[in-house]
PDB file of C-alpha atoms in Angstrom:
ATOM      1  CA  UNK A   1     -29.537  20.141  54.863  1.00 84.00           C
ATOM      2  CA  UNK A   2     -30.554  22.089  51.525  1.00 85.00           C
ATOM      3  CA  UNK A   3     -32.789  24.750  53.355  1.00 93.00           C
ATOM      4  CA  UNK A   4     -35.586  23.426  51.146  1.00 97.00           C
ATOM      5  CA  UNK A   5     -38.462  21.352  53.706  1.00 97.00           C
ATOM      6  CA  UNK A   6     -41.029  19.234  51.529  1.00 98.00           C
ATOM      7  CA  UNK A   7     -43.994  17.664  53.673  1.00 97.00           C
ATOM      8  CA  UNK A   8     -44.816  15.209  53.808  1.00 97.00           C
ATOM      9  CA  UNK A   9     -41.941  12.573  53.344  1.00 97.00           C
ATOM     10  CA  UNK A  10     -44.138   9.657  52.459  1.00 97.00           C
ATOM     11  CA  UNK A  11     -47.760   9.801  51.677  1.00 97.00           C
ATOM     12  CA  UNK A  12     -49.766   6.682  49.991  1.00 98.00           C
ATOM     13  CA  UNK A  13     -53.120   6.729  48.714  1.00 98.00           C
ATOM     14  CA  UNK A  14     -55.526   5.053  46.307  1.00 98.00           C
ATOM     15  CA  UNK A  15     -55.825   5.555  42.825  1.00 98.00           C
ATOM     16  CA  UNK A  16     -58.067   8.370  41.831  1.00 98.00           C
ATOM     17  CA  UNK A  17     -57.579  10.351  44.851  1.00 98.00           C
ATOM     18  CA  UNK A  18     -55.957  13.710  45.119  1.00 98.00           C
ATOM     19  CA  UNK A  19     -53.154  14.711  47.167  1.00 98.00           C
ATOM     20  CA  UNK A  20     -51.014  18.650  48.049  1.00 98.00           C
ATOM     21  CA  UNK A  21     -47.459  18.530  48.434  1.00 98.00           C
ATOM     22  CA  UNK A  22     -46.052  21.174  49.853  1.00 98.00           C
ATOM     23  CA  UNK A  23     -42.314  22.749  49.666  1.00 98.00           C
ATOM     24  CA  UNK A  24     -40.886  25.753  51.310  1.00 98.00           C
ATOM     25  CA  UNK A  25     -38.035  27.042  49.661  1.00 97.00           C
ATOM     26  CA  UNK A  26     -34.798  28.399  51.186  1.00 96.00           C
ATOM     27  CA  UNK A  27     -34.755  31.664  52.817  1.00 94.00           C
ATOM     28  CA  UNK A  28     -35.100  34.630  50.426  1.00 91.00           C
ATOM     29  CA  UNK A  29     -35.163  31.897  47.458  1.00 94.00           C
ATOM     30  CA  UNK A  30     -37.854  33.080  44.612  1.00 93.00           C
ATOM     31  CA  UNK A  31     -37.988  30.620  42.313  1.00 93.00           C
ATOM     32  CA  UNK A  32     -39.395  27.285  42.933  1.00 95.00           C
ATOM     33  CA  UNK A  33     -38.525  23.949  40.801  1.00 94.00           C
ATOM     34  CA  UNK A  34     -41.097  20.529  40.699  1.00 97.00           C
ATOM     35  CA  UNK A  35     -39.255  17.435  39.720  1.00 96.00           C
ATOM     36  CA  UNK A  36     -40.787  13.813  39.148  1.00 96.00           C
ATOM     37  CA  UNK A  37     -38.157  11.202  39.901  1.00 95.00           C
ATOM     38  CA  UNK A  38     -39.142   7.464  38.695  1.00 90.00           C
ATOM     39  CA  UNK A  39     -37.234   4.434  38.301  1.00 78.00           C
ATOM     40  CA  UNK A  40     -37.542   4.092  34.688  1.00 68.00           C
ATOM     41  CA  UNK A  41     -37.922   7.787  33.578  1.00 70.00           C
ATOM     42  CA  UNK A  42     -35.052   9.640  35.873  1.00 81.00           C
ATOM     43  CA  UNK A  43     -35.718  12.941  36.656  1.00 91.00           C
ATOM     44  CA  UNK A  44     -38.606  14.754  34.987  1.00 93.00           C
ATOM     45  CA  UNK A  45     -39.015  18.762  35.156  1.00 93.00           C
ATOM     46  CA  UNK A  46     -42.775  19.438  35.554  1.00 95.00           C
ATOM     47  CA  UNK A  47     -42.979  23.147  36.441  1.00 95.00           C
ATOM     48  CA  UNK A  48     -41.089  26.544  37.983  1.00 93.00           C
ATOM     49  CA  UNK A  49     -42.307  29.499  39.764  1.00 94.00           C
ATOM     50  CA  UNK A  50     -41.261  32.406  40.147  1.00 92.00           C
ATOM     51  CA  UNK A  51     -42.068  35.240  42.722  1.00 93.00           C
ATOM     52  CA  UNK A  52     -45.834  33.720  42.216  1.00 94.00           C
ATOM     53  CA  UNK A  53     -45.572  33.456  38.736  1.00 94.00           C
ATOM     54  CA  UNK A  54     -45.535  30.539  36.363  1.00 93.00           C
ATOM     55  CA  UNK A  55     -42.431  30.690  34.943  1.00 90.00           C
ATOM     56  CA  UNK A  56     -41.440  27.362  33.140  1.00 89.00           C
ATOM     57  CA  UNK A  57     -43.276  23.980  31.943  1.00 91.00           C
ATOM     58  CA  UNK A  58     -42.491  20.877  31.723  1.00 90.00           C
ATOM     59  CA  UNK A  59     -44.123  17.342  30.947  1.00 84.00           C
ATOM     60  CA  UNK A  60     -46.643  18.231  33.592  1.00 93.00           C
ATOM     61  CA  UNK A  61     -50.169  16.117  33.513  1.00 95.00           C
ATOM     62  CA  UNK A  62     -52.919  18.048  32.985  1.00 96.00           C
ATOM     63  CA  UNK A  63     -54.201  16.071  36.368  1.00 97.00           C
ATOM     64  CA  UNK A  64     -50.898  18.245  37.942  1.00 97.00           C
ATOM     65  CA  UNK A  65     -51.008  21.510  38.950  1.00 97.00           C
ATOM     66  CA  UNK A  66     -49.414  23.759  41.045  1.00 97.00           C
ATOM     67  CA  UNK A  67     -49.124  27.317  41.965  1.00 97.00           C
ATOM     68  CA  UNK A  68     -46.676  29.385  44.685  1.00 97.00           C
ATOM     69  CA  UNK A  69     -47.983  31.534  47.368  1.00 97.00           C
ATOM     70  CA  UNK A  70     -47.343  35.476  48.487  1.00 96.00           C
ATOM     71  CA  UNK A  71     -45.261  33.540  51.195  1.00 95.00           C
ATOM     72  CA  UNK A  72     -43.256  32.049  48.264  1.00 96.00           C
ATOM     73  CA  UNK A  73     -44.000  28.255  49.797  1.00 97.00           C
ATOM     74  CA  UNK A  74     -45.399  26.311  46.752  1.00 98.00           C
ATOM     75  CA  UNK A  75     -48.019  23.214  46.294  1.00 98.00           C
ATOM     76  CA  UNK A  76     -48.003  20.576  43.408  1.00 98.00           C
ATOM     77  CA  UNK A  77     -51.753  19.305  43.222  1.00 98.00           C
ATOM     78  CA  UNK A  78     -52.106  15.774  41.812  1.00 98.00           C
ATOM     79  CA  UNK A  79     -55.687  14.721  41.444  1.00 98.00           C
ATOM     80  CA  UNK A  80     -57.127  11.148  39.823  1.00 98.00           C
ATOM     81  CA  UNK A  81     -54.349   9.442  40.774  1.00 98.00           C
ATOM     82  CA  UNK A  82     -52.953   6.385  38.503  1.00 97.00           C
ATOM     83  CA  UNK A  83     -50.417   3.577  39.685  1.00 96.00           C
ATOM     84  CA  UNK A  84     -47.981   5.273  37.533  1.00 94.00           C
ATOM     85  CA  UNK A  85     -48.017   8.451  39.328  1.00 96.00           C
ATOM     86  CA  UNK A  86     -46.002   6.837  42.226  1.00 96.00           C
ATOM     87  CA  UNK A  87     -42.377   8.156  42.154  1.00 96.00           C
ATOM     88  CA  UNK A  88     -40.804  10.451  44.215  1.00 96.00           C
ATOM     89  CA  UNK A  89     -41.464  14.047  43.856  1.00 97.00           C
ATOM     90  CA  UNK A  90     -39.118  17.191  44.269  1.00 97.00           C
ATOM     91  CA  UNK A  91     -39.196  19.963  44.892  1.00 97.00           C
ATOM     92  CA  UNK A  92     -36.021  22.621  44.605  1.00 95.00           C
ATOM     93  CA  UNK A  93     -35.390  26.272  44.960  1.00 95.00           C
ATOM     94  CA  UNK A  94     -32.917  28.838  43.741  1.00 92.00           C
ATOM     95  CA  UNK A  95     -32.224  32.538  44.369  1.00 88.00           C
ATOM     96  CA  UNK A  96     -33.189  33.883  40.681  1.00 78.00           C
ATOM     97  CA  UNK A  97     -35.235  33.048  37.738  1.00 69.00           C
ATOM     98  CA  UNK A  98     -32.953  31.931  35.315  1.00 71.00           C
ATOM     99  CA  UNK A  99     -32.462  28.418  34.681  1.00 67.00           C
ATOM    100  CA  UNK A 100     -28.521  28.996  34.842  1.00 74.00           C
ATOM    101  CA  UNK A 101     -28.395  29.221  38.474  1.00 81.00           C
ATOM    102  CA  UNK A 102     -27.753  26.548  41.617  1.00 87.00           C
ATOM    103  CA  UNK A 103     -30.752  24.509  42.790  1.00 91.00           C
ATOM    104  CA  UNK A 104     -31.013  23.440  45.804  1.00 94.00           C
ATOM    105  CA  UNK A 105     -33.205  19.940  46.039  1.00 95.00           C
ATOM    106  CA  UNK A 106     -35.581  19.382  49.322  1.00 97.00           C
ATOM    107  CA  UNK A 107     -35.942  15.905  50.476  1.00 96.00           C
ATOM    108  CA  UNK A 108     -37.966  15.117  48.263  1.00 97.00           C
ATOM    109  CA  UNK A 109     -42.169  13.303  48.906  1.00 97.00           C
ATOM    110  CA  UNK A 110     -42.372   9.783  48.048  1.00 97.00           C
ATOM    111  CA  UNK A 111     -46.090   9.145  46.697  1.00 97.00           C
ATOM    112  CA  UNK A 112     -47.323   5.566  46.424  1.00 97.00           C
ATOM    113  CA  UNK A 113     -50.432   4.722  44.934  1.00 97.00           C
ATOM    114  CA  UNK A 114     -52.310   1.471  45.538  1.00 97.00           C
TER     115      UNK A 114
ATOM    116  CA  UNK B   1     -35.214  15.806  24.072  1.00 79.00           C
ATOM    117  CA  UNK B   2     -33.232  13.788  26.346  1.00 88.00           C
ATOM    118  CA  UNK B   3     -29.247  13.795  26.785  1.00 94.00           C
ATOM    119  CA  UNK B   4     -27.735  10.695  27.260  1.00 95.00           C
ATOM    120  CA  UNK B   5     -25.027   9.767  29.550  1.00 96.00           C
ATOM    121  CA  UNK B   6     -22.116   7.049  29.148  1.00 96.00           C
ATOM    122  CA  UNK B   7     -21.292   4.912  31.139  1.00 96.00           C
ATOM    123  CA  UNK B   8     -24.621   3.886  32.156  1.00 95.00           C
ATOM    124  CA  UNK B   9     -22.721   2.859  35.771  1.00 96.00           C
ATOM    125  CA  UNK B  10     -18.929   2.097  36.760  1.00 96.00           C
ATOM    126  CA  UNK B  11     -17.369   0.699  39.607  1.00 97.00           C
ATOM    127  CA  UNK B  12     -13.891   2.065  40.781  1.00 95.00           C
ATOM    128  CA  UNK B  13     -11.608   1.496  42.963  1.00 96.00           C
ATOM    129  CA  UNK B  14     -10.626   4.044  45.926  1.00 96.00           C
ATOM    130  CA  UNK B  15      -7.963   5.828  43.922  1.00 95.00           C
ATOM    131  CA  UNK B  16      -8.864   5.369  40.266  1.00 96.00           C
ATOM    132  CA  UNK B  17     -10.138   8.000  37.935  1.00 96.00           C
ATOM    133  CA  UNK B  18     -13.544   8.420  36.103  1.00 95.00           C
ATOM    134  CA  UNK B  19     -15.084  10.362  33.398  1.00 97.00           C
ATOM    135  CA  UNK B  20     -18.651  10.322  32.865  1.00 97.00           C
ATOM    136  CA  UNK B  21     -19.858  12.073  29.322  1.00 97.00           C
ATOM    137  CA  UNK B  22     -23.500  13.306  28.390  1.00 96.00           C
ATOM    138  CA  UNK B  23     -23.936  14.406  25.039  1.00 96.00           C
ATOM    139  CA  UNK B  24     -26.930  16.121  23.267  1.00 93.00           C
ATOM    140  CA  UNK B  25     -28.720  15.749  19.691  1.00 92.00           C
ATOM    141  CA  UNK B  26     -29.686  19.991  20.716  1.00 89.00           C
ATOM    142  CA  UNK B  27     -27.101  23.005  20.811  1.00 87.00           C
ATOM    143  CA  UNK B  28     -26.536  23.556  24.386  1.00 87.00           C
ATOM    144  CA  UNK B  29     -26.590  26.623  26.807  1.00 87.00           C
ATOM    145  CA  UNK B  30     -25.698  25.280  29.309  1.00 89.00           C
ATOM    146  CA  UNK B  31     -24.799  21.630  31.312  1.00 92.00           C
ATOM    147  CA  UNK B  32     -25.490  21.382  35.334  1.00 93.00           C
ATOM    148  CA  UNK B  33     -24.022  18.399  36.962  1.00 94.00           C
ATOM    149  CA  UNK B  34     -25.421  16.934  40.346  1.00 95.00           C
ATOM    150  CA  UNK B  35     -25.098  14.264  42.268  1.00 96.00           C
ATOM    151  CA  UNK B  36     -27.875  12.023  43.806  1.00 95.00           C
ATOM    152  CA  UNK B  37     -26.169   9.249  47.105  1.00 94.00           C
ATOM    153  CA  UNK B  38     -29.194   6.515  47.561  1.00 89.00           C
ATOM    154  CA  UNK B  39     -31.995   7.679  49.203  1.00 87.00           C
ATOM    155  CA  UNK B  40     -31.366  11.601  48.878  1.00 91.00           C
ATOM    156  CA  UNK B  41     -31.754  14.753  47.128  1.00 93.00           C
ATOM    157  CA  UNK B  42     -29.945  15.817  44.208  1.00 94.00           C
ATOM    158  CA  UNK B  43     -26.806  17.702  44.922  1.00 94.00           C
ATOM    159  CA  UNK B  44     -25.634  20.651  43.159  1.00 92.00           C
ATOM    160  CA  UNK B  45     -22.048  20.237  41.435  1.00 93.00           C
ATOM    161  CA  UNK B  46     -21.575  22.935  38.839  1.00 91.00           C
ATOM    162  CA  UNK B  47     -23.097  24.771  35.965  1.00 89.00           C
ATOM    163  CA  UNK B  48     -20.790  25.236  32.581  1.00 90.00           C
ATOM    164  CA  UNK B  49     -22.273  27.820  30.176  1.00 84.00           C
ATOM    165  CA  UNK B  50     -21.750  27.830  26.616  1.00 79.00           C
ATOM    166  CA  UNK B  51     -18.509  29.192  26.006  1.00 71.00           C
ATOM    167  CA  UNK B  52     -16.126  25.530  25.976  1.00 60.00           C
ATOM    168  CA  UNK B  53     -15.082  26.505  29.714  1.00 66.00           C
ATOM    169  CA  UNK B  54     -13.896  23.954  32.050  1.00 65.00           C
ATOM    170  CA  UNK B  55     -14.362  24.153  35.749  1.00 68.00           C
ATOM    171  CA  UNK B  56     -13.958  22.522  39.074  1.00 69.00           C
ATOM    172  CA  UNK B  57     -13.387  21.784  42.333  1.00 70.00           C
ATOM    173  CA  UNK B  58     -11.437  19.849  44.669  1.00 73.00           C
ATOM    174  CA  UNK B  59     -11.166  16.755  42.407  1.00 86.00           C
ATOM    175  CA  UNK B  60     -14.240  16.966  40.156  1.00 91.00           C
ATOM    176  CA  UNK B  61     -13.819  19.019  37.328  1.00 92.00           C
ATOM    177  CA  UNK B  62     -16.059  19.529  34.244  1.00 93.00           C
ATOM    178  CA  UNK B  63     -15.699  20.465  30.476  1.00 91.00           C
ATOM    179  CA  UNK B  64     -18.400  21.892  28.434  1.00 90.00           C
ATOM    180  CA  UNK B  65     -17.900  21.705  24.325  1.00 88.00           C
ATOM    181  CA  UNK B  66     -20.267  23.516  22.522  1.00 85.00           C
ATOM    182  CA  UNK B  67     -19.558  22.698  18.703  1.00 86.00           C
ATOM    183  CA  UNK B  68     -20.046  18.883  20.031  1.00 88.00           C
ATOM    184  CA  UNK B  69     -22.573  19.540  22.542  1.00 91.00           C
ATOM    185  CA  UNK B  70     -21.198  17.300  24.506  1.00 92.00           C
ATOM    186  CA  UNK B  71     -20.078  17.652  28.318  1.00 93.00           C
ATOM    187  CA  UNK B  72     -17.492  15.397  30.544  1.00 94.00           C
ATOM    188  CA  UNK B  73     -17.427  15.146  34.270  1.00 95.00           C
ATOM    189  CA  UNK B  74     -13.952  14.088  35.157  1.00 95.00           C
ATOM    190  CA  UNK B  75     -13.533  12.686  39.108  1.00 95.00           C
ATOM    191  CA  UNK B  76      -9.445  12.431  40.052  1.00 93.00           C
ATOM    192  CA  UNK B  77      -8.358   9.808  42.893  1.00 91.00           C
ATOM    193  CA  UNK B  78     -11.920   9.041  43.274  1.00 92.00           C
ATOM    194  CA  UNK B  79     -13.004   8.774  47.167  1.00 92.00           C
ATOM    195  CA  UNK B  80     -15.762   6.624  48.604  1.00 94.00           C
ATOM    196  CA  UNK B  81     -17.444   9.747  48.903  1.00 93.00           C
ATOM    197  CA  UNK B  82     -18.194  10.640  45.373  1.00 95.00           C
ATOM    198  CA  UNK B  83     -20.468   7.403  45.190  1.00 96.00           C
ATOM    199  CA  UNK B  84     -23.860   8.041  43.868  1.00 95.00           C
ATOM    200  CA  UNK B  85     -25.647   8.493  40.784  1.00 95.00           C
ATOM    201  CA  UNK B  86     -24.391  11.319  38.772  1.00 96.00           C
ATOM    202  CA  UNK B  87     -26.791  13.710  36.572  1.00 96.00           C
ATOM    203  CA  UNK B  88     -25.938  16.198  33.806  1.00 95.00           C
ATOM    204  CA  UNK B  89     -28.860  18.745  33.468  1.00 93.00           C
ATOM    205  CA  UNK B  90     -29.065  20.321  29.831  1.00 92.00           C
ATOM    206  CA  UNK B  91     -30.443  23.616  28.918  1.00 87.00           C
ATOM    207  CA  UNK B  92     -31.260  24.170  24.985  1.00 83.00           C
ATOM    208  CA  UNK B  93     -30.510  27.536  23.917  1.00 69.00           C
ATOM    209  CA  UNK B  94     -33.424  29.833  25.431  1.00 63.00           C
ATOM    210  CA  UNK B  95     -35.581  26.770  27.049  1.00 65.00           C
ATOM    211  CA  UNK B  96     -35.357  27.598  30.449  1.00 67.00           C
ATOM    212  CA  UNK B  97     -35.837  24.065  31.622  1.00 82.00           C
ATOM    213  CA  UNK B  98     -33.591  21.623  32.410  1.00 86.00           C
ATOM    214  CA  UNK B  99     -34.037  18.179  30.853  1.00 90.00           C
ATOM    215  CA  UNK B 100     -32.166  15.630  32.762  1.00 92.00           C
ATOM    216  CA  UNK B 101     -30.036  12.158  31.675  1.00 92.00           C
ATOM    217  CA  UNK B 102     -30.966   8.757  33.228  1.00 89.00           C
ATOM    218  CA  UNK B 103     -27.784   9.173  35.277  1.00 94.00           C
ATOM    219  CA  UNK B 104     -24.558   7.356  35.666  1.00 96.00           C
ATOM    220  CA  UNK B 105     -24.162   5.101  38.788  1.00 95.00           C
ATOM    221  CA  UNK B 106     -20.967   5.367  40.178  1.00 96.00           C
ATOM    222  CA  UNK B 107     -19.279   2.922  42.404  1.00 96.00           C
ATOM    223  CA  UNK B 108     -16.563   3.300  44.808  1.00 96.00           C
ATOM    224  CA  UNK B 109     -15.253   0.304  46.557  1.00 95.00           C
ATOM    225  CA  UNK B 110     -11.991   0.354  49.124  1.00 93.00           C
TER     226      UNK B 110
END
């Protein structure tokens, strides 16, 4: 167990919907990594906060967004849905800002959409 | 732009030795190595910083070379364990992202 708890584990919805994932990093973690994992593209960096702040950006849809909370929890936002958006989305947390530093990955939210 | 790793998947025998390499067309900062088993999160191996160090532990060690930027993962006496898919994480110099290689998938068999 990473420390890191995504929710929820599986969600599936129809195209042009929008759906929250939610991640709450380890304890006294600030920074807060999104990851899109699909077969054919691996793992794709979309975005990193830290303390609240936007801190990094990936290849992040402009459907995507996210943002991270006093509490430090985060939420990636992903509205008008396409088939192609189904993969399995991470979430990961590390002590510091700095991209040089462990990350610890959550369990990760597997998105299907029909 | 994305590194790319060799092999693209191996299998081993309990016992036998790998190395899995992931170069870059971009000077490097830095290379972070994980390790994804089926089903699970990424796991966190080590980070090498520019610099040409090496590092390990137990019996997975790691070698970072700047000029080349280029990085090896080297796994001794391989154990069923260390199956999985294995990722090298590249930072270009002053990015602050990782990009990440398709992986290597690595097979252990008794």
């Amino acid at each position: 167990d990473s420390g890191v708890t995504q929710t929820p584990k599986h969600l599936i919805t129809a195209t042009g919907q929008r759906v929250t994932l939610r991640c709450s990093p380890r304890s006294g973690d600030l920074s807060v990594y999104w990851y899109q994992q699909s077969l054919d593209q691996g793992l794709q960096f979309l975005i990193q906060y830290y303390n609240g702040e936007e801190r990094a950006k990936g290849n992040i849809l402009e459907r995507f967004s996210a943002q991270q909370f006093p509490d430090l929890h985060s939420e990636l936002n992903l509205s008008s849905l396409e088939l192609g958006d189904s993969a399995l989305y991470f979430c990961a947390s590390s002590a510091q800002g700095g991209v040089n530093t462990e990350a610890f990955f959550g369990q990760g939210t597997r998105l299907t959409v029909v | 732009q994305q590194p790319v790793q060799s092999p693209q998947a191996v299998i081993l025998r309990e016992g036998e030795d790998a190395v899995i390499n992931c170069s870059s067309s971009k000077a490097l900062y830095s290379v972070h190595w994980y390790r994804q088993k089926h089903g699970e999160a990424p796991v966190f191996l080590m980070i090498l910083l520019k610099g040409g160090e090496q590092k390990g532990h137990d019996k997975i060690s790691a070698s970072f070379n700047e000029k080349k930027q280029q990085s090896s993962l080297y796994l001794t006496a391989s154990q069923l364990s260390y199956s999985g898919t294995y990722f090298c994480g590249t930072d270009t110099f002053g990015n602050e992202k990782l990009t990440f290689g398709t992986g290597t998938r690595l097979t252990i068999i008794p």
